[in-house]
PDB file of C-alpha atoms in Angstrom:
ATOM      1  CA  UNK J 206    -130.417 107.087-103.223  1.00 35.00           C
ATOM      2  CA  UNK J 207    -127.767 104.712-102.207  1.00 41.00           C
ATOM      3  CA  UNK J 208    -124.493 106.222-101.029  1.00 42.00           C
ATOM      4  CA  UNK J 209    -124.820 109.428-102.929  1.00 42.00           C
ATOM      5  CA  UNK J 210    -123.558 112.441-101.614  1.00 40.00           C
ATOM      6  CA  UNK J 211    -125.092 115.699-100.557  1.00 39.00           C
ATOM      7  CA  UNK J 212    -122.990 117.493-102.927  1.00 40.00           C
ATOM      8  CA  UNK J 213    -124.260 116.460-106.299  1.00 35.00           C
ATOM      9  CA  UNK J 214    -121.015 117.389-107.859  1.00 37.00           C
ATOM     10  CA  UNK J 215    -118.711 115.457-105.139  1.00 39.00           C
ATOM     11  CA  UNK J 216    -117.638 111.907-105.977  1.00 45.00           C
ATOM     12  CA  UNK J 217    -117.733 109.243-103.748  1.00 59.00           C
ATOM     13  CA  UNK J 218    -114.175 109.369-104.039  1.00 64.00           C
ATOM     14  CA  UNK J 219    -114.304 112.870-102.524  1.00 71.00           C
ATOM     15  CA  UNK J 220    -116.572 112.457 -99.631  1.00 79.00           C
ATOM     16  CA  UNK J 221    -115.898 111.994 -95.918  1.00 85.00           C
ATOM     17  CA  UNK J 222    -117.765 109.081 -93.685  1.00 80.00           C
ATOM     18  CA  UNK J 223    -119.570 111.864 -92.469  1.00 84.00           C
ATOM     19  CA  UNK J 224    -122.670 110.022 -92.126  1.00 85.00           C
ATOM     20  CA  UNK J 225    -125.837 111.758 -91.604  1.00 88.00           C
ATOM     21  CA  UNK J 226    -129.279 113.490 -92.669  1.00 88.00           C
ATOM     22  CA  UNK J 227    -127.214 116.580 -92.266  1.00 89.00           C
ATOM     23  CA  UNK J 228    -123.720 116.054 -93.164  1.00 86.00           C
ATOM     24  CA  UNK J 229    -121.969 118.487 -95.110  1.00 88.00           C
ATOM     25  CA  UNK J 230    -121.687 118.645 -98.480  1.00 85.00           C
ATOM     26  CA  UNK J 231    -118.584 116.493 -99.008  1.00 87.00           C
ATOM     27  CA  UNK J 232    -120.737 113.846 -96.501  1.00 86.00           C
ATOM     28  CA  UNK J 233    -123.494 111.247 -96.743  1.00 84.00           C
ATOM     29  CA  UNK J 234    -126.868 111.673 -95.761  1.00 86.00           C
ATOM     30  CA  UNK J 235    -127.618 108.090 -96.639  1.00 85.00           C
ATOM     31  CA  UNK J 236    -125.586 104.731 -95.278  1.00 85.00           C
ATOM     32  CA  UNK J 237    -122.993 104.477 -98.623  1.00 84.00           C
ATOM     33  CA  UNK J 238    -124.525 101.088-100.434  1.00 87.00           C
ATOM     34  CA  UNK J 239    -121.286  99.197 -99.661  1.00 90.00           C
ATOM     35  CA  UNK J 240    -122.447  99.227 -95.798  1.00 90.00           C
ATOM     36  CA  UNK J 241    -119.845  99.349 -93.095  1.00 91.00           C
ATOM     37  CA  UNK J 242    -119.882  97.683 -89.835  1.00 93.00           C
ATOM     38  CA  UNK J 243    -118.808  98.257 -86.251  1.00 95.00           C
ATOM     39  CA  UNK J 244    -117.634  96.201 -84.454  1.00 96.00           C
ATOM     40  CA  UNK J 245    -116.175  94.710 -81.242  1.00 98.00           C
ATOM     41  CA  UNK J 246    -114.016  90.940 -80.901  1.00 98.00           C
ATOM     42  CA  UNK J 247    -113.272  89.804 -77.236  1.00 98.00           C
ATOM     43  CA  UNK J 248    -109.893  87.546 -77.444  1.00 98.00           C
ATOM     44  CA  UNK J 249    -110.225  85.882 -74.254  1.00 97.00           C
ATOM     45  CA  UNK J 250    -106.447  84.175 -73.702  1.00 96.00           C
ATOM     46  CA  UNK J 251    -105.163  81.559 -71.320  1.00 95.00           C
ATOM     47  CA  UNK J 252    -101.635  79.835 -71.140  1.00 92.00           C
ATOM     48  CA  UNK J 253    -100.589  80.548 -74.613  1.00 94.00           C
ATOM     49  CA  UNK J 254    -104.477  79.016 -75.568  1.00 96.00           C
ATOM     50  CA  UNK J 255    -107.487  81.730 -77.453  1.00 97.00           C
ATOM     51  CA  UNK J 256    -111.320  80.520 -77.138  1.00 97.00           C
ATOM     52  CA  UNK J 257    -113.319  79.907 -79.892  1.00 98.00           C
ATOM     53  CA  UNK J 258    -116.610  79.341 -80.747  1.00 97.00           C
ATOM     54  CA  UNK J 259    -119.378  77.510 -82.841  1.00 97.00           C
ATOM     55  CA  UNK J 260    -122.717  79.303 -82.949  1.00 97.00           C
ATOM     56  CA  UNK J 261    -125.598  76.978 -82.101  1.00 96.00           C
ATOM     57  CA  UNK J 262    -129.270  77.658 -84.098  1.00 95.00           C
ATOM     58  CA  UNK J 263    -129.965  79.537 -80.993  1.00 96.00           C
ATOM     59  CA  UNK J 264    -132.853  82.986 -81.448  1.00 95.00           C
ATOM     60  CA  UNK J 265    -130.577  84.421 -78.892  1.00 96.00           C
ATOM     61  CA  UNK J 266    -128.103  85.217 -80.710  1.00 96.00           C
ATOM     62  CA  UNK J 267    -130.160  87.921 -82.288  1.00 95.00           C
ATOM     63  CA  UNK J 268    -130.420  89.901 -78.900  1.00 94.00           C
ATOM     64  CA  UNK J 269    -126.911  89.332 -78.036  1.00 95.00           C
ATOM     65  CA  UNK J 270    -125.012  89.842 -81.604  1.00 94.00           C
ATOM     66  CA  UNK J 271    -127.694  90.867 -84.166  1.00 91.00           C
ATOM     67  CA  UNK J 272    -127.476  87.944 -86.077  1.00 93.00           C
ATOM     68  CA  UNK J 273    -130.969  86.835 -87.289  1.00 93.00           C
ATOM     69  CA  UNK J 274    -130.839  83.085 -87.246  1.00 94.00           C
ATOM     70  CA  UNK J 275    -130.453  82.609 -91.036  1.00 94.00           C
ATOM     71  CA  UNK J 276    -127.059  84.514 -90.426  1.00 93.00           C
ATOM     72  CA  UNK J 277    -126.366  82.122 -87.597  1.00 95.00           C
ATOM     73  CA  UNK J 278    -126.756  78.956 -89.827  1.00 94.00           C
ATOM     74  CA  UNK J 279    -124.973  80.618 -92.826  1.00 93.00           C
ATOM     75  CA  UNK J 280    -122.223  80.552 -90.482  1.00 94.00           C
ATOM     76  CA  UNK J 281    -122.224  77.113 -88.158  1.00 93.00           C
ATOM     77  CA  UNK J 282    -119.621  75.655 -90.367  1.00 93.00           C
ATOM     78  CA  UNK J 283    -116.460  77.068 -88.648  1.00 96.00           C
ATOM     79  CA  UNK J 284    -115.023  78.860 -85.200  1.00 98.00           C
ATOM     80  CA  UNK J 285    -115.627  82.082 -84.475  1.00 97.00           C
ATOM     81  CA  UNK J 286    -114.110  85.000 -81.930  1.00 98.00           C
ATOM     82  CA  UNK J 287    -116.689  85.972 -79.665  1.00 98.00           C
ATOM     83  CA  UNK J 288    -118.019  89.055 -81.290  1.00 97.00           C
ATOM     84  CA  UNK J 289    -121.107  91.343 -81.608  1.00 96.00           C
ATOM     85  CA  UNK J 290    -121.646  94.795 -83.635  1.00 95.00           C
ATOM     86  CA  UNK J 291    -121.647  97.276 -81.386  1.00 96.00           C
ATOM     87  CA  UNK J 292    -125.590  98.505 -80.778  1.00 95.00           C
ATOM     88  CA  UNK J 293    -126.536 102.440 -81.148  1.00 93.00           C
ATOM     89  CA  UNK J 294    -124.618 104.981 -78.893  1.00 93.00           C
ATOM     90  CA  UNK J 295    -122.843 101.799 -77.136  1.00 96.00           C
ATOM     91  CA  UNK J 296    -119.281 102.359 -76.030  1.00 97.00           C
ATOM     92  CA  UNK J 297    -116.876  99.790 -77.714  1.00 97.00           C
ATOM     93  CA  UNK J 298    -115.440  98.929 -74.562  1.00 97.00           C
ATOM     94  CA  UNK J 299    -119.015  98.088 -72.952  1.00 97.00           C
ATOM     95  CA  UNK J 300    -119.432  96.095 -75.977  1.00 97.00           C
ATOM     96  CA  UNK J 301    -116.261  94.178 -75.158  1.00 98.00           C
ATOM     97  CA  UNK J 302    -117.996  93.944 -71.621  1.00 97.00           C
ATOM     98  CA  UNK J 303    -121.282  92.473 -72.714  1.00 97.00           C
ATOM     99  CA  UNK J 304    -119.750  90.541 -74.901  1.00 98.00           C
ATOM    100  CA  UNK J 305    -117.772  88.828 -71.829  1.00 97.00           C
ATOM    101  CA  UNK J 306    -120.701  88.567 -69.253  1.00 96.00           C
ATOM    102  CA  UNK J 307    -123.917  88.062 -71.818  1.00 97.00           C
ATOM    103  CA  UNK J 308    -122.421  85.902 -74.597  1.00 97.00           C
ATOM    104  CA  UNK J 309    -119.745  84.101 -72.658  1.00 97.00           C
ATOM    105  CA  UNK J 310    -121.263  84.313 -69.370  1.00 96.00           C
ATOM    106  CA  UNK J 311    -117.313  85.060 -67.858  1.00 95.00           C
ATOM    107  CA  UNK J 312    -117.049  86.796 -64.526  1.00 89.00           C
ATOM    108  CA  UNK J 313    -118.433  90.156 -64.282  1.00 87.00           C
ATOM    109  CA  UNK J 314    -115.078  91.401 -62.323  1.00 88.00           C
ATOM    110  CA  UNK J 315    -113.070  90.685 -65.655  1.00 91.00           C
ATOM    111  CA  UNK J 316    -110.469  93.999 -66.359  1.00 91.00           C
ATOM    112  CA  UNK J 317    -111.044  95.108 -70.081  1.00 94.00           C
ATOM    113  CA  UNK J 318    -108.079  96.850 -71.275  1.00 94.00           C
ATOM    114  CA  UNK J 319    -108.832  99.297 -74.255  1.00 96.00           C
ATOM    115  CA  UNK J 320    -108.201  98.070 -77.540  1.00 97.00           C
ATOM    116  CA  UNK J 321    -106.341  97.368 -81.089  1.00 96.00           C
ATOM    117  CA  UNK J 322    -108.539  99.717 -83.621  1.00 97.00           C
ATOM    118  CA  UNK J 323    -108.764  97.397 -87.164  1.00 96.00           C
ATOM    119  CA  UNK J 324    -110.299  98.664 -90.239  1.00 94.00           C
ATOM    120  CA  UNK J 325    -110.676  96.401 -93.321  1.00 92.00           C
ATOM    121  CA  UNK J 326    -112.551  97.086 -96.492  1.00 91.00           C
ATOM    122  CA  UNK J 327    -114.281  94.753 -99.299  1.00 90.00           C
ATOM    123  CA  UNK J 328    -116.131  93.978-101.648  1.00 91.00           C
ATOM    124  CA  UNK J 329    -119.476  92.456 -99.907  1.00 88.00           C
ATOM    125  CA  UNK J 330    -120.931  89.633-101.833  1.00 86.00           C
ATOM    126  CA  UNK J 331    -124.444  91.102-101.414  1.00 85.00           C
ATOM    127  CA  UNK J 332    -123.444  94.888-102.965  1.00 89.00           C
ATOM    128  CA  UNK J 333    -121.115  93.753-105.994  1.00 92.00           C
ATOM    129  CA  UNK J 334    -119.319  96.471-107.344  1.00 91.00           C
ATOM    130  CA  UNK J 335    -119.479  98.759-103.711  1.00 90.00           C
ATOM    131  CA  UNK J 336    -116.748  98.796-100.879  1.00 90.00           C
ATOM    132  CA  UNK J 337    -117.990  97.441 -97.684  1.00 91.00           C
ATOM    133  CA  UNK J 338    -116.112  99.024 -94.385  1.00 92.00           C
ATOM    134  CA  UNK J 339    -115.554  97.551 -91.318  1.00 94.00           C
ATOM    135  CA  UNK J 340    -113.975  99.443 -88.350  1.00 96.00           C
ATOM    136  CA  UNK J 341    -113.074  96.767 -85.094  1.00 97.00           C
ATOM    137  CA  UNK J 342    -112.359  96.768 -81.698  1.00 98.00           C
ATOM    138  CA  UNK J 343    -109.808  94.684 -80.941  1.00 98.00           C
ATOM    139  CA  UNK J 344    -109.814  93.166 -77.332  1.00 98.00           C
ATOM    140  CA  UNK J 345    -107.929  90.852 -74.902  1.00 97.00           C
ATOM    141  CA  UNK J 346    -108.897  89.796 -71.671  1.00 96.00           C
ATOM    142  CA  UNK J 347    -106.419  86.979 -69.643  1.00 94.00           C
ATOM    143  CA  UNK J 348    -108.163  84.451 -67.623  1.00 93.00           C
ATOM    144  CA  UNK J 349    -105.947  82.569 -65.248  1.00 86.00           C
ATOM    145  CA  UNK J 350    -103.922  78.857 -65.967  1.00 84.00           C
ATOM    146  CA  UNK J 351    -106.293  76.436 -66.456  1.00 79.00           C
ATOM    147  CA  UNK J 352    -109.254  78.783 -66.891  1.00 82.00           C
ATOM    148  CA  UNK J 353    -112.669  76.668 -67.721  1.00 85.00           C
ATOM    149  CA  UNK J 354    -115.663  78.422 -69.268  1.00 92.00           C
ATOM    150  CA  UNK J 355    -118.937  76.915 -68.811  1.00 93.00           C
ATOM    151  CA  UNK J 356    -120.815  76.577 -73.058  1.00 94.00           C
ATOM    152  CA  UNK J 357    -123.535  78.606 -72.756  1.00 97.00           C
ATOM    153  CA  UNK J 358    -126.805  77.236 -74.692  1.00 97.00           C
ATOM    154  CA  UNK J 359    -126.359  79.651 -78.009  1.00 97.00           C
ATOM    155  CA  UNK J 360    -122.909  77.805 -78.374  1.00 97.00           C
ATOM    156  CA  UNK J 361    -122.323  74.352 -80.361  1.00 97.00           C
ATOM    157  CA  UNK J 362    -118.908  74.043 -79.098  1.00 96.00           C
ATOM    158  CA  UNK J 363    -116.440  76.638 -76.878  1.00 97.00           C
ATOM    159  CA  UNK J 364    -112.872  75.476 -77.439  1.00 95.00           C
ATOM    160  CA  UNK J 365    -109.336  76.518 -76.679  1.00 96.00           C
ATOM    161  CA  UNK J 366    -106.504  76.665 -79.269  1.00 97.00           C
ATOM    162  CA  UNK J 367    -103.103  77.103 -79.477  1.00 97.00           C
ATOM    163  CA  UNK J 368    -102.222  80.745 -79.820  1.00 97.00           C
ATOM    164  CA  UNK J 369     -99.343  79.870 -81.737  1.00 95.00           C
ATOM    165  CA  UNK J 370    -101.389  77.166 -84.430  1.00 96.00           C
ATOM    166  CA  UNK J 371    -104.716  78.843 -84.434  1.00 97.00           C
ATOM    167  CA  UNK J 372    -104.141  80.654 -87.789  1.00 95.00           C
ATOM    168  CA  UNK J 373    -104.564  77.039 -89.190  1.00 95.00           C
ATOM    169  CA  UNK J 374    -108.198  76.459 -87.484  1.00 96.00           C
ATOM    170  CA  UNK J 375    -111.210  76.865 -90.178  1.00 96.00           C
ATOM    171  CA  UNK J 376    -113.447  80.287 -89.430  1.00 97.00           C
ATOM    172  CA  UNK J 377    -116.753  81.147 -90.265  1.00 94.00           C
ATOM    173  CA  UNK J 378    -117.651  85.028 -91.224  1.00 90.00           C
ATOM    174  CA  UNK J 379    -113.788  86.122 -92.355  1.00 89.00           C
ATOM    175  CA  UNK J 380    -112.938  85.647 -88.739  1.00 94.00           C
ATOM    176  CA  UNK J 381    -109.571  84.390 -89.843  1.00 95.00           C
ATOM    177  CA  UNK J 382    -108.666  88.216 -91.350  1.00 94.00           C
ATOM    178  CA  UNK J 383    -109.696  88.963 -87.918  1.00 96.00           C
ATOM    179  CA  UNK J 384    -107.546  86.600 -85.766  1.00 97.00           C
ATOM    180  CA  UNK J 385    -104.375  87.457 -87.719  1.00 96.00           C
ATOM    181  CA  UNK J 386    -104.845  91.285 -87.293  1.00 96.00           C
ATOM    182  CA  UNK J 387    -104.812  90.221 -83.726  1.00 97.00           C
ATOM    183  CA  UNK J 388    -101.662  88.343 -84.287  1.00 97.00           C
ATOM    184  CA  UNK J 389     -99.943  91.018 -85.560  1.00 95.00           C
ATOM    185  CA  UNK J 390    -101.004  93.651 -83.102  1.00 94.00           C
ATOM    186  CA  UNK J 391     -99.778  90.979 -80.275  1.00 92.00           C
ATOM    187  CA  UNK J 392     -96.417  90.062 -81.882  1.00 90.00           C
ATOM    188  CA  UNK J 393     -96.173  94.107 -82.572  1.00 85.00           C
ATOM    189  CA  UNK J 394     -96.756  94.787 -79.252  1.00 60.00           C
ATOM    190  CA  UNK J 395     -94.277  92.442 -77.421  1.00 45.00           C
ATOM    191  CA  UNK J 396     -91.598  93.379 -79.695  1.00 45.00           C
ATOM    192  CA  UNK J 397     -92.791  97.167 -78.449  1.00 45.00           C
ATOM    193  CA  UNK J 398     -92.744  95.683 -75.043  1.00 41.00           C
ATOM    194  CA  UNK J 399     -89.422  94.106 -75.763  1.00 40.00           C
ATOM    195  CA  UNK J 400     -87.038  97.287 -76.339  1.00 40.00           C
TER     196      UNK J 400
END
C-alpha cells in the first residue's frame, strides 16, 4: 500500500499531499512511505542568548512531545530547541503555547507571535530510497535581561547560548538544520526591518 496513489496511473511525482481515505485521484489515501512530520520549535531568546536543551530518560516526554523513550535516548547526546509535533487538529500556535507552559514550564502570560513556516525534505534513514517531509513552525518568544528558567525534571540540562556562536553547539535530531533556518529568517527579517 505504501504511498500509492488513488489514481493507479498517477506517479508519485504527479500527486498532491492531499492526504486522505478520500483524496482525489491525483492524492493519497495512505501516509506516502517517506512519512512527513509537523511540527512546532519555540526559540525562546534573551540578551542576544537562545535556550537549549538536553532531554533527560524522562516517560514524560512521550505525553508532552511524542517521543517514546527509546527516541529520547537515541537522542541525549546533543542540545535540542524545545520542540514537539504538533498533536491531531492542534493549532501550531497552541503548540508553540504548550510547548512554553508544559515542556518549559515559562509563564503562562508569554505573547506568541505567529511564525517562520520551514519545510525540509530527506531521505529518512528508516525508509531508504523514500522522501521524508517535514513542514515547521518556526517561533520566538523574548524573555526579559537576565531571564532564568527553572530545569524541569524531563530535562538533563537547560542552557543559554550565544545567538551569534550557537551554530557551532552539537544537536541531537538535525536540530542544527533547524537553528540555522531560524538564523536566516532572523537575519532576513532585520535586514526587512532595516529598510
Amino acid at each position: 500500500m505504501g504511498c500509492k496513489p488513488v489514481g493507479s496511473e498517477v506517479t508519485p511525482i504527479n500527486t498532491f499531499l492531499w492526504l486522505a481515505p478520500f483524496a482525489p485521484p491525483k492524492g493519497f489515501t495512505h501516509v506516502p512511505r517517506g512519512g512527513m512530520c509537523l511540527c512546532a520549535f519555540l526559540f525562546v531568546v534573551s540578551s542576544e542568548k537562545v535556550l537549549l536543551g538536553k532531554y533527560g530518560e524522562h516517560p514524560a516526554w512521550e505525553r508532552l512531545a511524542g517521543m517514546d523513550i527509546q527516541r529520547v535516548k537515541a537522542n541525549a547526546f546533543g542540545w535540542t530547541i524545545p520542540s514537539s509535533h504538533l498533536k491531531f487538529g492542534e493549532d501550531p500556535r497552541k503548540t508553540a503555547r504548550r510547548i512554553g507552559e508544559e515542556i518549559l514550564t515559562l509563564d503562562q502570560d508569554l505573547a506568541y507571535p505567529e511564525p517562520c513556516i520551514k519545510t525540509f525534505f530527506y531521505e529518512p534513514a528508516a525508509a531508504p530510497g523514500e522522501v521524508h517531509f517535514d513542514v515547521l513552525f518556526l517561533f520566538e518568544v523574548s524573555l526579559g535581561a537576565g531571564a532564568e528558567v527553572q530545569m524541569p525534571p524531563w530535562y538533563e540540562s537547560l542552557g543559554w547560548f550565544d545567538i551569534g556562536t550557537v551554530r557551532c553547539e552539537r544537536f541531537a535530531r538535525q536540530h542544527e538544520d533547524v537553528v540555522d533556518a531560524w538564523l536566516k529568517a532572523r537575519s532576513g527579517a532585520g535586514a526587512k526591518d532595516a529598510s
